XYZ file of C-alpha atoms in Angstrom:
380
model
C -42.096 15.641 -59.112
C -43.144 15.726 -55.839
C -45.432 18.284 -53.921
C -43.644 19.307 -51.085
C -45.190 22.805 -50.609
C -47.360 21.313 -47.464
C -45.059 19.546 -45.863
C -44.372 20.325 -42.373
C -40.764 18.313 -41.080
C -39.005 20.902 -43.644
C -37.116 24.599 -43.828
C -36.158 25.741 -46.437
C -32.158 24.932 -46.213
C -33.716 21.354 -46.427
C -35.854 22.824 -49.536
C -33.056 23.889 -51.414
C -31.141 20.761 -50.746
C -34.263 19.306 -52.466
C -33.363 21.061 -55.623
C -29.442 20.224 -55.769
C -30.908 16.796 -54.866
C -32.957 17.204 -58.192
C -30.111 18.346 -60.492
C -27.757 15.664 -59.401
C -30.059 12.989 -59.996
C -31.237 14.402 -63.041
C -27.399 15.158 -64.354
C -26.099 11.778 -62.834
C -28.831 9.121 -61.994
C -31.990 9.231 -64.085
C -30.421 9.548 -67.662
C -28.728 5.842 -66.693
C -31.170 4.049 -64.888
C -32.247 0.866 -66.674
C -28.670 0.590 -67.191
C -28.153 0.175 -64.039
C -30.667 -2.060 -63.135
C -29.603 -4.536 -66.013
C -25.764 -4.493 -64.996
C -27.324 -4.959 -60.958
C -24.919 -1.755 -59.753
C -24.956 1.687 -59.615
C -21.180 2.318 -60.748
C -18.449 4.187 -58.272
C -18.386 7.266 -60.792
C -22.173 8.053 -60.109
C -21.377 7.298 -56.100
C -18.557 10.137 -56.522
C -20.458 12.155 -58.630
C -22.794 12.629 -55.668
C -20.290 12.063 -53.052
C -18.683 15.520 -54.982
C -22.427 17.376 -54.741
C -22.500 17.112 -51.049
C -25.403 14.776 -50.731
C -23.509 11.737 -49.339
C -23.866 11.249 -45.128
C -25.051 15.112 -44.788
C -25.372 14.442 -41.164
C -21.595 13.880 -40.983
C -19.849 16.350 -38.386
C -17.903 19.076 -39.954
C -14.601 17.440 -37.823
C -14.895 14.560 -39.874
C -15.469 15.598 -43.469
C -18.814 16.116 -43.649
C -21.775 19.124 -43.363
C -23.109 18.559 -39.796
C -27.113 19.202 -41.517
C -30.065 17.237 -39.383
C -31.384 13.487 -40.510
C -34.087 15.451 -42.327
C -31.372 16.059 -45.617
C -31.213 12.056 -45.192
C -34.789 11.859 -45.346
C -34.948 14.174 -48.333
C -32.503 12.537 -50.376
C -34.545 9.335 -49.583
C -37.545 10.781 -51.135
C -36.178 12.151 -54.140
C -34.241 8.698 -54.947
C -37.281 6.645 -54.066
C -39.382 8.676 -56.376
C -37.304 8.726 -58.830
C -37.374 4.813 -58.907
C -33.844 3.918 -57.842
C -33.015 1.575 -55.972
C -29.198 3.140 -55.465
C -27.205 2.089 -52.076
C -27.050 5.535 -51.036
C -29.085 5.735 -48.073
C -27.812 3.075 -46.335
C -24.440 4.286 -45.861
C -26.164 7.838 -45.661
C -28.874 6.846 -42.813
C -27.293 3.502 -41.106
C -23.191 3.287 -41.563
C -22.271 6.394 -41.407
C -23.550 6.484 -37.678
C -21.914 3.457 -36.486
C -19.020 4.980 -37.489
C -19.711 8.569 -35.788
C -21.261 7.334 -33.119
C -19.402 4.112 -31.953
C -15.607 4.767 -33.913
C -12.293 5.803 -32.439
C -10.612 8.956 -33.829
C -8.355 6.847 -36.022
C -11.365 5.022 -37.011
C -13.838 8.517 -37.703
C -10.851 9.879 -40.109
C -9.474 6.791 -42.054
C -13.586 6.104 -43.361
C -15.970 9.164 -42.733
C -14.344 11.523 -44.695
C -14.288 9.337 -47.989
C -17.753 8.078 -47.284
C -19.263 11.552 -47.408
C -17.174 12.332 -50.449
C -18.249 8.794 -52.355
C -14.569 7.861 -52.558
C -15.386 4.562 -49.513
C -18.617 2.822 -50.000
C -19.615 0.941 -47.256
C -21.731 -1.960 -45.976
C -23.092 -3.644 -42.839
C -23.739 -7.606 -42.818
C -26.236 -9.047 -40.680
C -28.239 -11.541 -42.143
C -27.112 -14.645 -42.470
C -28.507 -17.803 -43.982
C -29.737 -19.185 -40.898
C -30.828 -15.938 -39.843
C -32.644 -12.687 -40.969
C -34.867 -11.079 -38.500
C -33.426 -12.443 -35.466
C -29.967 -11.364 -35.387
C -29.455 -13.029 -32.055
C -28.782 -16.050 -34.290
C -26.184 -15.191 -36.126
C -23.124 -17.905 -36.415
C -20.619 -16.129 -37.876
C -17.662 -15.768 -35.169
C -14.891 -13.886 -34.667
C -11.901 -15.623 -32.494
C -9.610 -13.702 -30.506
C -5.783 -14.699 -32.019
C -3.382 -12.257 -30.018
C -3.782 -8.743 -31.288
C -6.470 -10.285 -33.625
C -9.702 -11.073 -34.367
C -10.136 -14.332 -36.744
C -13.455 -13.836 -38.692
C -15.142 -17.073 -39.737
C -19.104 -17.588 -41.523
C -20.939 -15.875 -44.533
C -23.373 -13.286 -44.895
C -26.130 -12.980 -47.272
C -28.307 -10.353 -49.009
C -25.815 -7.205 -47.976
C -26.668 -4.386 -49.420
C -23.559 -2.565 -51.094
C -21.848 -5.864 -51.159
C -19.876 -6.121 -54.219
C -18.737 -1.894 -54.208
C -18.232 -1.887 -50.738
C -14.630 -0.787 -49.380
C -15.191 -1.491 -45.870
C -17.799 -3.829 -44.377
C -19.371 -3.566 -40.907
C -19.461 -7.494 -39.839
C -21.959 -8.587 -37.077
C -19.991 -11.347 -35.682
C -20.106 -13.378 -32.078
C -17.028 -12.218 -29.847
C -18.334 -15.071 -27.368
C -20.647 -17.153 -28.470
C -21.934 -18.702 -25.027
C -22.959 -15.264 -24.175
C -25.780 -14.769 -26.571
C -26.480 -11.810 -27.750
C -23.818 -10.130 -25.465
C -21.653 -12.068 -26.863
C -22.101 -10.081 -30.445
C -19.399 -7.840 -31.547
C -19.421 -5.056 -34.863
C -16.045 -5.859 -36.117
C -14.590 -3.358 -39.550
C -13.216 -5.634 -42.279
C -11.926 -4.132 -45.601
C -11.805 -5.092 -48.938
C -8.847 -6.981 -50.175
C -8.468 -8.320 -46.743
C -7.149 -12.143 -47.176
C -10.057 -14.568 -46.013
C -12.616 -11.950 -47.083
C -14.429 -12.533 -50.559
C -17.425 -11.550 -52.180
C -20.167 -14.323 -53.859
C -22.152 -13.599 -56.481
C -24.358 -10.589 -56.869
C -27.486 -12.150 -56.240
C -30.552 -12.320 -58.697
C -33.830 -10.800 -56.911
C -37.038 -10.098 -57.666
C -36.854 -6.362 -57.730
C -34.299 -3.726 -56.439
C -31.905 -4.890 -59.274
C -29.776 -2.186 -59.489
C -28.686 -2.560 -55.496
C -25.646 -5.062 -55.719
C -27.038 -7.392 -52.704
C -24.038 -9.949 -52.068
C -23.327 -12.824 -50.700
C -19.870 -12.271 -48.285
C -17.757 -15.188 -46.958
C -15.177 -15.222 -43.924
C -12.410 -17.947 -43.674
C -9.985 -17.230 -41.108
C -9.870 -13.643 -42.357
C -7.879 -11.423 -39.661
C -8.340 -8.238 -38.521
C -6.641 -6.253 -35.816
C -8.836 -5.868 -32.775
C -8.324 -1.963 -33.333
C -10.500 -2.826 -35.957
C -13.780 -3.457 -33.114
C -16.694 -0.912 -33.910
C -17.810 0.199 -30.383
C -17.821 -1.983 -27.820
C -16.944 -5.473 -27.012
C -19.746 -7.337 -26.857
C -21.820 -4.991 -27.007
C -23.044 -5.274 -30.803
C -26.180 -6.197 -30.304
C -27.055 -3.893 -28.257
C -25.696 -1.242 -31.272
C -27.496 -2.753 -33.770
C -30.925 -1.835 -31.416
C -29.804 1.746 -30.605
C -29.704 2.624 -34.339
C -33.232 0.706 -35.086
C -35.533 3.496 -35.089
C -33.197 5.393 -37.512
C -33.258 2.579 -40.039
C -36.820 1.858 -39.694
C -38.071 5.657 -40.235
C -35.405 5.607 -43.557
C -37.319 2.805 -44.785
C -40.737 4.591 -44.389
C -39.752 7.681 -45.681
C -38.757 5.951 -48.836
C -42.017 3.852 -49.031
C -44.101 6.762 -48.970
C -41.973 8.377 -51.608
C -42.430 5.479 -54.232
C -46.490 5.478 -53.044
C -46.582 8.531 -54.296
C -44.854 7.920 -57.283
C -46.952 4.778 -58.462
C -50.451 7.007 -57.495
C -49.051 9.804 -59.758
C -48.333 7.362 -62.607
C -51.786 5.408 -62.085
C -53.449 8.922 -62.476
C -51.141 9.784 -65.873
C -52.154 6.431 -67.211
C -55.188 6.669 -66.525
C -56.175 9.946 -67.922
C -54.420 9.387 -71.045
C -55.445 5.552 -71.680
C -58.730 5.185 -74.156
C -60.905 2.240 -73.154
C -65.229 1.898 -74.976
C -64.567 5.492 -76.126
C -63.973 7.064 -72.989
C -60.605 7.392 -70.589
C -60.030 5.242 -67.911
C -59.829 7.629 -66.032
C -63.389 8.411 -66.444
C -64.867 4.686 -65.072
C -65.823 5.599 -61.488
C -64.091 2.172 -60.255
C -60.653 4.155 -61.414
C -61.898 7.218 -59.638
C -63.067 5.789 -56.485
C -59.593 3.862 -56.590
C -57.607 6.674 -56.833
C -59.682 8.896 -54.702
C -58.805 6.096 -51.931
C -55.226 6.031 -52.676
C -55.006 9.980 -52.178
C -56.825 10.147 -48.763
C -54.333 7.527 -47.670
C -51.409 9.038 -49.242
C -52.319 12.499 -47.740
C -52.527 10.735 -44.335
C -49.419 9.024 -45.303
C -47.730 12.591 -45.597
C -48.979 13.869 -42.303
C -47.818 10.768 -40.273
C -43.832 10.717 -42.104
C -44.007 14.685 -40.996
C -44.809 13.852 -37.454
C -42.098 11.007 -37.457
C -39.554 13.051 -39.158
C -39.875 15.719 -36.464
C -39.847 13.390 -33.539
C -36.880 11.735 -34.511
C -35.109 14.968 -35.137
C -36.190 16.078 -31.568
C -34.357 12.695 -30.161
C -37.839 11.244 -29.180
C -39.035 8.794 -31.736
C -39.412 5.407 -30.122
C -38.473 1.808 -31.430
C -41.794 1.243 -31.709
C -43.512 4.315 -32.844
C -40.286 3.753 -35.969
C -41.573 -0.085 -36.229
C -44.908 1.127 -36.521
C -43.934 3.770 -39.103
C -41.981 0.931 -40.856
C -45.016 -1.193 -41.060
C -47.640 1.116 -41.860
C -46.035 2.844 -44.693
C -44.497 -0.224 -46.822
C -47.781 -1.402 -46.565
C -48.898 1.577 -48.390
C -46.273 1.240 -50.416
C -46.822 -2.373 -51.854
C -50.702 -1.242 -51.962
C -50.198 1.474 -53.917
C -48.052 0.141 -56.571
C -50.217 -3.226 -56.979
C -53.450 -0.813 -57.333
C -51.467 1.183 -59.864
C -49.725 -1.514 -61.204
C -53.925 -3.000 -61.857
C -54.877 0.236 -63.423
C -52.753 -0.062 -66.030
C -54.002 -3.297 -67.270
C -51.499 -5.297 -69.526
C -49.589 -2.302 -69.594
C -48.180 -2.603 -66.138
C -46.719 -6.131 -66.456
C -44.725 -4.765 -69.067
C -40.987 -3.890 -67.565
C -40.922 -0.600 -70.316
C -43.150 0.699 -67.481
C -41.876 2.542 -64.517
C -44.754 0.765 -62.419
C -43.509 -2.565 -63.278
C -40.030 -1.585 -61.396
C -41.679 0.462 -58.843
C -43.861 -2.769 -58.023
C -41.236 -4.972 -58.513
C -39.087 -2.733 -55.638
C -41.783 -2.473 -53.453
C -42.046 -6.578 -52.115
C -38.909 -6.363 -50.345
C -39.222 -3.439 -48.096
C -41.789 -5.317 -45.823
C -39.222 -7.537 -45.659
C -35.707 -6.029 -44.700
C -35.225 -3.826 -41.691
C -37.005 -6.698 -39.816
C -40.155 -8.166 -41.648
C -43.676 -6.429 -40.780
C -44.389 -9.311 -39.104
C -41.454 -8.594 -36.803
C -42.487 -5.003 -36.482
C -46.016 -5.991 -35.158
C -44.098 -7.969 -32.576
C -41.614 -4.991 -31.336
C -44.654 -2.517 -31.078
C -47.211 -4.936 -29.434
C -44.487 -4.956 -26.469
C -44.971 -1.479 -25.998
C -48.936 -1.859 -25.215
């Protein structure tokens, strides 16, 4: 469980969301998990279950179905799933969709999806990457041809997260494609929409029980009522919510750090190696002891995000640098702890194995680490 009696971004409303957090999960999530990470989803009863609780999109506006609580619930749900070791689409229609359609949506738009989102009726999804292109989204191909009153959606997306629950899918498509990246427009298509169809639930390294999709588009129309914001202007949408994203994907990398240090130091003490613990080898201590100084800085830093972002000040690249810094914790962390439990941790009965396993993609997505080097060394 984790220690969250020093923490600083956090009141206690967010405290005692912590705890319903903590019953859910324990009532709805945990008891199932290796289930769901050998059928590759987390079924729509479990997404109700705690669409029901009140933990889905807290930061939804009253008006629209939802609580109207700060980005720190989101970031407190993130912690408790990430410890926990699921790997659950929750958060991304929590932290990412559920703003484009707040922020950027028409009335009609706000009250036919928002309300179902934040009760786990509508799952959602966004697609961005392509298979030409991942970090640079100014590459994308897929278009999306004015017909009329319509919009006639043609390419494929790959690795969506959500893909093969989601209801209603947030397509990154070009509007115009001589203008660029001002030529990119966020059109809604839903499921069961003819030209739409879902590929195969792709086979990954890790994160198994995320249903990551491939999506295809062949002359699939939509109404242009259907646009997400502005015309044209996706791109520049995609950007606004970046630092968002990027701090979600911290604040669950710390989480699982933590996690794979606290089962490195249960191993360790219990495991018997030439008559003593492991524990008790001063390589395992010294390891450990390095671990917690960086974990405890690790803490301090999310805090300090966590409040800037809910003041409306955190940078893109003070997010890209939280992004970076933090999954590289992460994947340090659960290789060290992953090594401390000798032949022990390559064996999948092990929650390191899946917390290691989990950990390689997240300096990938949300723009690679390599990418977030790039965005902050602009800002020097």
């Amino acid at each position: 469980m984790l220690d969250t009696s020093y923490r600083t971004a956090y009141n206690e409303d967010h405290e005692a969301f912590r705890d319903t957090v903590r019953k859910v999960f324990a009532q709805h999530l945990e008891p199932d998990l290796d289930k769901h990470e050998e059928d590759g989803i987390v079924p729509r009863e479990v997404w109700k279950a705690v669409g029901e609780a009140g933990l889905l999109c807290p930061t939804v506006k009253e008006e629209n179905g939802g609580l109207g609580l700060d980005f720190g619930f989101n970031c407190v749900l993130c912690e408790e799933l990430s410890y926990l070791g699921s790997s659950a689409g929750f958060t991304l229609q929590s932290d990412i969709t559920a703003n484009y359609f707040e922020r950027l949506g028409t009335e009609e738009q706000r009250q036919k999806y928002l309300p179902g989102m934040v009760s786990g009726d509508i799952i959602t999804a966004i697609a961005m990457t392509e298979p030409g292109a991942g970090s640079d989204l100014q590459g994308i191909r897929t278009t999306a041809v004015e017909d009329g009153n319509h919009l006639v959606i043609n390419g494929s997306k790959t690795y969506i997260t959500n893909g093969q629950n989601a209801d209603c899918v947030i397509v990154v498509a070009k509007t115009d494609p001589s203008q660029g990246a001002k030529g990119t427009t966020l059109v809604l298509v839903d499921a069961g929409t003819p030209g739409f169809e879902r590929g195969r639930n792709l086979d990954k390294i890790g994160q198994h029980s995320a249903d990551t999709s491939e999506l295809f588009f062949n002359d699939c129309r939509v109404p242009k009522t259907n646009i997400l914001g502005g015309e044209g202007r996706g791109f520049i949408h995609l950007m606004e919510e970046l630092p968002q994203e990027r701090l979600g994907i911290a604040v669950g990398a710390q989480a699982a750090a933590q996690r794979a240090f606290d089962e490195a130091v249960k191993f360790t003490k219990d495991r018997k190696a030439f008559g003593k613990t492991v524990f008790d080898f001063q390589n395992t201590r010294f390891t450990l002891a390095d671990l917690k100084a960086k974990l405890q800085v690790g803490w301090a830093h999310l805090d300090w995000a966590i409040k800037k972002h809910l003041a409306g000040e955190l940078t893109t690249d003070e997010a890209s640098a939280a992004k970076l810094w933090h999954t590289d914790l992460q994947w340090e962390a659960c290789d060290t702890a992953l090594q401390l439990h000798g032949g022990a941790g390559y064996m999948n009965e092990y929650t390191i194995a899946r917390l290691w396993r989990d950990a390689r993609v997240t300096r990938i997505f949300g723009g690679t680490n390599e990418i977030m080097k790039e965005v902050i060394s602009r800002s020097i």
